[in-house]
């Protein structure tokens, strides 16, 4: 599907529909459901904002293999920690990340490892900035909808945004605008129309939603409209896989049912 929209400079831009997703956390069932949904909607390109494997998901290797086919993949906080330092994580998370990294390195010539270690920290195209965490600290800071109450942080965040910024990490979808508005997907019919306001858009999480909705979440950029999509997947299969892996605590699977 081809769409035309007008840029800040008043130039009509023709662009394909794009799927933007984040925080897969090694959840293959959720990821495959999202990719199938995006294809059915006419998406031609996939952009990922990080945490392809993270901790808690039972299929980190398979998710990385799929990610290697996409137009753009960013480095996530958990991706980085897996091959640098785990000191700031609790024991259960350290065990899960060590296991995930061992899976990515298993039975391979270093292709997956090299892919992950070389991932960029941000990506920009025309009026769009893509980061994992926040526009001023792409990896180590997150943007939440509650940040609207922190005037200093909001002003500083938007000073790094020319027009629109897509983020992940918090696993809670929504939109913040530079005129201090908070827009939650359920309040806009799952669609948000880009306009002259600067906006920071959190695309939610594919593999580990934390907004009390268990369904996988991602967005489609359809011309000047951001479409929030929720997709059902075989969550029980993912949970059974987690329970079968000794290095992963059962709770990492159980919480998927509740979106937390």
CSV table of C-alpha atoms in Angstrom, one decimal:
chain,number,residue,atom,x,y,z
A,1,UNK,CA,0.0,0.0,0.0
A,2,UNK,CA,1.4,3.4,-1.0
A,3,UNK,CA,0.6,6.5,0.9
A,4,UNK,CA,1.2,10.2,0.4
A,5,UNK,CA,1.5,12.8,3.2
A,6,UNK,CA,2.8,16.3,3.5
A,7,UNK,CA,6.1,17.0,5.3
A,8,UNK,CA,7.0,19.9,7.5
A,9,UNK,CA,8.5,21.6,4.4
A,10,UNK,CA,5.2,21.2,2.5
A,11,UNK,CA,6.5,18.5,0.2
A,12,UNK,CA,4.3,15.6,-0.6
A,13,UNK,CA,6.1,12.4,0.3
A,14,UNK,CA,5.0,9.0,-1.0
A,15,UNK,CA,5.9,6.2,1.4
A,16,UNK,CA,4.9,2.5,2.0
A,17,UNK,CA,3.1,1.3,5.0
A,18,UNK,CA,5.6,0.4,7.7
A,19,UNK,CA,5.4,-1.8,10.7
A,20,UNK,CA,7.2,-0.5,13.8
A,21,UNK,CA,7.6,-2.9,16.7
A,22,UNK,CA,9.7,-3.3,19.9
A,23,UNK,CA,10.4,-5.5,22.9
A,24,UNK,CA,9.9,-8.9,21.3
A,25,UNK,CA,11.8,-10.6,24.2
A,26,UNK,CA,12.3,-13.9,22.4
A,27,UNK,CA,8.5,-14.5,22.1
A,28,UNK,CA,8.3,-16.3,18.8
A,29,UNK,CA,4.6,-17.0,18.8
A,30,UNK,CA,3.8,-13.3,19.4
A,31,UNK,CA,6.3,-12.2,16.8
A,32,UNK,CA,5.0,-14.5,14.1
A,33,UNK,CA,1.4,-13.3,14.8
A,34,UNK,CA,2.5,-9.7,14.5
A,35,UNK,CA,4.4,-10.2,11.3
A,36,UNK,CA,1.4,-12.1,9.8
A,37,UNK,CA,-0.9,-9.3,10.8
A,38,UNK,CA,1.4,-6.6,9.4
A,39,UNK,CA,1.6,-8.4,6.1
A,40,UNK,CA,-2.2,-8.8,5.9
A,41,UNK,CA,-2.5,-5.0,6.4
A,42,UNK,CA,-0.1,-4.3,3.5
A,43,UNK,CA,3.1,-3.4,5.5
A,44,UNK,CA,6.2,-3.6,3.3
A,45,UNK,CA,9.0,-2.8,5.8
A,46,UNK,CA,9.6,-3.8,9.4
A,47,UNK,CA,11.5,-1.5,11.9
A,48,UNK,CA,12.4,-2.8,15.3
A,49,UNK,CA,13.2,-0.6,18.3
A,50,UNK,CA,15.2,-3.1,20.2
A,51,UNK,CA,15.1,-6.0,22.7
A,52,UNK,CA,14.7,-8.7,20.1
A,53,UNK,CA,15.5,-11.3,22.7
A,54,UNK,CA,15.8,-9.6,26.2
A,55,UNK,CA,15.0,-12.0,29.1
A,56,UNK,CA,12.0,-14.2,29.6
A,57,UNK,CA,11.3,-15.4,26.1
A,58,UNK,CA,12.0,-19.1,25.0
A,59,UNK,CA,13.1,-18.5,21.4
A,60,UNK,CA,15.8,-15.8,21.3
A,61,UNK,CA,17.7,-17.4,18.4
A,62,UNK,CA,14.7,-17.8,16.2
A,63,UNK,CA,13.6,-14.2,16.8
A,64,UNK,CA,17.1,-12.9,15.9
A,65,UNK,CA,17.0,-14.9,12.7
A,66,UNK,CA,13.8,-13.2,11.7
A,67,UNK,CA,15.1,-9.8,12.7
A,68,UNK,CA,18.1,-10.1,10.4
A,69,UNK,CA,15.7,-9.9,7.5
A,70,UNK,CA,14.2,-6.5,8.5
A,71,UNK,CA,14.9,-3.0,7.2
A,72,UNK,CA,16.1,-1.6,10.5
A,73,UNK,CA,16.8,-3.1,13.9
A,74,UNK,CA,18.0,-1.1,16.9
A,75,UNK,CA,20.0,-2.2,19.9
A,76,UNK,CA,17.9,-2.6,23.1
A,77,UNK,CA,18.8,-2.4,26.7
A,78,UNK,CA,18.6,-6.1,27.3
A,79,UNK,CA,20.3,-6.9,24.0
A,80,UNK,CA,23.3,-4.8,25.1
A,81,UNK,CA,23.4,-6.2,28.7
A,82,UNK,CA,23.6,-9.8,27.4
A,83,UNK,CA,27.1,-9.2,25.9
A,84,UNK,CA,28.4,-6.5,28.2
A,85,UNK,CA,27.4,-6.3,31.9
A,86,UNK,CA,24.5,-7.9,33.9
A,87,UNK,CA,25.4,-6.4,37.2
A,88,UNK,CA,22.4,-4.1,37.5
A,89,UNK,CA,19.9,-7.0,37.0
A,90,UNK,CA,18.4,-9.3,39.6
A,91,UNK,CA,19.6,-12.9,39.7
A,92,UNK,CA,16.6,-14.3,37.8
A,93,UNK,CA,17.1,-11.8,34.9
A,94,UNK,CA,20.9,-12.5,34.8
A,95,UNK,CA,20.3,-16.2,34.5
A,96,UNK,CA,17.7,-15.6,31.7
A,97,UNK,CA,19.9,-13.2,29.8
A,98,UNK,CA,23.0,-15.5,30.0
A,99,UNK,CA,20.8,-18.4,28.7
A,100,UNK,CA,19.5,-16.3,25.9
A,101,UNK,CA,22.9,-15.2,24.8
A,102,UNK,CA,24.2,-18.8,24.9
A,103,UNK,CA,21.3,-19.7,22.6
A,104,UNK,CA,22.2,-16.9,20.1
A,105,UNK,CA,25.8,-18.2,20.0
A,106,UNK,CA,24.9,-21.9,19.7
A,107,UNK,CA,25.3,-23.7,16.4
A,108,UNK,CA,26.4,-20.6,14.5
A,109,UNK,CA,29.5,-19.1,12.9
A,110,UNK,CA,29.1,-15.9,14.9
A,111,UNK,CA,26.6,-14.5,12.4
A,112,UNK,CA,23.9,-13.8,15.0
A,113,UNK,CA,26.3,-12.5,17.6
A,114,UNK,CA,27.9,-10.1,15.1
A,115,UNK,CA,24.4,-8.9,14.1
A,116,UNK,CA,23.4,-8.1,17.6
A,117,UNK,CA,26.7,-6.5,18.6
A,118,UNK,CA,26.7,-4.2,15.6
A,119,UNK,CA,23.1,-2.9,16.0
A,120,UNK,CA,22.8,0.9,15.9
A,121,UNK,CA,21.4,2.9,18.9
A,122,UNK,CA,19.1,5.1,16.8
A,123,UNK,CA,17.8,5.6,13.3
A,124,UNK,CA,16.4,8.7,11.6
A,125,UNK,CA,14.5,9.1,8.3
A,126,UNK,CA,13.1,12.5,7.2
A,127,UNK,CA,10.9,13.6,10.1
A,128,UNK,CA,11.2,10.4,12.1
A,129,UNK,CA,13.6,9.5,14.8
A,130,UNK,CA,13.6,5.9,16.1
A,131,UNK,CA,15.2,4.9,19.4
A,132,UNK,CA,14.8,2.2,22.0
A,133,UNK,CA,14.5,4.2,25.1
A,134,UNK,CA,14.4,8.0,24.8
A,135,UNK,CA,15.5,10.6,22.2
A,136,UNK,CA,18.2,12.0,24.6
A,137,UNK,CA,19.4,8.7,26.0
A,138,UNK,CA,18.5,6.0,23.4
A,139,UNK,CA,19.3,3.0,25.7
A,140,UNK,CA,19.4,4.0,29.4
A,141,UNK,CA,16.3,6.2,29.7
A,142,UNK,CA,12.7,5.4,29.1
A,143,UNK,CA,9.7,7.6,28.3
A,144,UNK,CA,6.4,7.0,30.1
A,145,UNK,CA,3.1,8.6,29.7
A,146,UNK,CA,3.4,9.8,33.3
A,147,UNK,CA,6.4,11.9,32.2
A,148,UNK,CA,3.9,14.6,31.2
A,149,UNK,CA,3.9,15.6,34.9
A,150,UNK,CA,7.7,16.2,34.8
A,151,UNK,CA,7.9,19.6,33.0
A,152,UNK,CA,11.7,19.7,32.9
A,153,UNK,CA,12.0,16.2,31.4
A,154,UNK,CA,9.4,16.8,28.8
A,155,UNK,CA,10.9,20.0,27.6
A,156,UNK,CA,14.3,18.5,27.4
A,157,UNK,CA,13.1,15.3,25.7
A,158,UNK,CA,11.4,17.3,22.9
A,159,UNK,CA,14.5,19.4,22.4
A,160,UNK,CA,16.0,16.2,20.8
A,161,UNK,CA,13.0,15.6,18.5
A,162,UNK,CA,12.6,17.5,15.2
A,163,UNK,CA,9.1,16.2,14.5
A,164,UNK,CA,8.2,12.6,15.5
A,165,UNK,CA,10.0,10.0,17.7
A,166,UNK,CA,9.1,6.4,18.1
A,167,UNK,CA,10.2,4.6,21.2
A,168,UNK,CA,9.8,1.3,23.0
A,169,UNK,CA,11.2,-0.1,26.3
A,170,UNK,CA,8.4,0.6,28.7
A,171,UNK,CA,6.1,-1.8,26.9
A,172,UNK,CA,3.1,0.5,27.4
A,173,UNK,CA,1.7,2.1,24.2
A,174,UNK,CA,0.7,5.7,23.9
A,175,UNK,CA,1.5,9.2,22.6
A,176,UNK,CA,3.0,12.3,24.3
A,177,UNK,CA,2.9,15.6,22.5
A,178,UNK,CA,4.8,18.8,23.0
A,179,UNK,CA,1.7,20.6,24.1
A,180,UNK,CA,1.5,18.4,27.2
A,181,UNK,CA,-1.1,15.9,26.0
A,182,UNK,CA,-1.2,12.2,26.8
A,183,UNK,CA,-3.0,10.1,24.2
A,184,UNK,CA,-3.7,6.5,25.0
A,185,UNK,CA,-4.7,4.1,22.2
A,186,UNK,CA,-8.0,3.1,23.7
A,187,UNK,CA,-9.0,6.8,23.7
A,188,UNK,CA,-8.3,7.4,20.0
A,189,UNK,CA,-9.8,4.3,18.5
A,190,UNK,CA,-6.3,2.8,18.1
A,191,UNK,CA,-5.4,5.4,15.5
A,192,UNK,CA,-3.4,8.6,16.0
A,193,UNK,CA,-3.2,11.2,13.3
A,194,UNK,CA,0.2,12.9,13.1
A,195,UNK,CA,-0.1,16.7,12.9
A,196,UNK,CA,2.0,19.8,13.5
A,197,UNK,CA,2.7,18.9,17.1
A,198,UNK,CA,5.8,17.1,18.0
A,199,UNK,CA,5.0,13.7,19.3
A,200,UNK,CA,6.8,10.8,21.0
A,201,UNK,CA,5.0,7.5,20.2
A,202,UNK,CA,5.5,4.4,22.3
A,203,UNK,CA,4.7,1.4,20.1
A,204,UNK,CA,4.1,-1.0,23.0
A,205,UNK,CA,5.5,-4.5,23.2
A,206,UNK,CA,5.3,-7.5,20.9
A,207,UNK,CA,6.4,-10.2,23.3
A,208,UNK,CA,5.9,-8.9,26.8
A,209,UNK,CA,3.1,-6.2,27.1
A,210,UNK,CA,2.9,-4.5,30.4
A,211,UNK,CA,-0.4,-2.5,30.0
A,212,UNK,CA,-2.6,-5.3,31.4
A,213,UNK,CA,-3.5,-6.5,27.8
A,214,UNK,CA,-1.9,-9.8,27.0
A,215,UNK,CA,-2.2,-9.4,23.2
A,216,UNK,CA,0.9,-8.4,21.2
A,217,UNK,CA,1.2,-4.7,20.4
A,218,UNK,CA,2.9,-2.8,17.6
A,219,UNK,CA,2.1,0.1,15.2
A,220,UNK,CA,1.6,0.6,11.5
A,221,UNK,CA,2.8,3.9,10.1
A,222,UNK,CA,0.2,4.4,7.4
A,223,UNK,CA,0.9,7.8,5.7
A,224,UNK,CA,0.3,10.4,8.4
A,225,UNK,CA,-1.6,7.9,10.7
A,226,UNK,CA,-0.2,5.8,13.4
A,227,UNK,CA,-2.3,2.7,13.8
A,228,UNK,CA,-1.9,0.8,17.1
A,229,UNK,CA,-2.6,-2.9,16.5
A,230,UNK,CA,-3.3,-5.6,19.1
A,231,UNK,CA,-2.8,-9.2,18.0
A,232,UNK,CA,-3.8,-12.4,19.7
A,233,UNK,CA,-1.3,-15.2,19.7
A,234,UNK,CA,-0.9,-18.7,21.2
A,235,UNK,CA,0.2,-17.4,24.6
A,236,UNK,CA,-0.2,-20.8,26.3
A,237,UNK,CA,2.4,-22.4,24.0
A,238,UNK,CA,4.9,-19.7,24.9
A,239,UNK,CA,4.2,-20.2,28.6
A,240,UNK,CA,4.7,-24.0,28.3
A,241,UNK,CA,8.1,-23.3,26.5
A,242,UNK,CA,9.2,-21.0,29.3
A,243,UNK,CA,8.2,-23.6,32.0
A,244,UNK,CA,10.3,-26.2,30.2
A,245,UNK,CA,13.5,-24.2,30.4
A,246,UNK,CA,15.3,-24.5,33.7
A,247,UNK,CA,17.1,-21.2,33.4
A,248,UNK,CA,13.8,-19.3,33.1
A,249,UNK,CA,11.6,-18.7,36.1
A,250,UNK,CA,8.0,-19.9,35.6
A,251,UNK,CA,6.8,-16.4,36.5
A,252,UNK,CA,8.3,-15.0,33.3
A,253,UNK,CA,5.8,-17.1,31.4
A,254,UNK,CA,2.9,-16.8,33.7
A,255,UNK,CA,2.8,-13.0,33.6
A,256,UNK,CA,2.2,-13.1,29.9
A,257,UNK,CA,-1.4,-14.1,30.5
A,258,UNK,CA,-2.0,-10.9,32.4
A,259,UNK,CA,0.0,-8.4,30.3
A,260,UNK,CA,2.4,-7.4,33.1
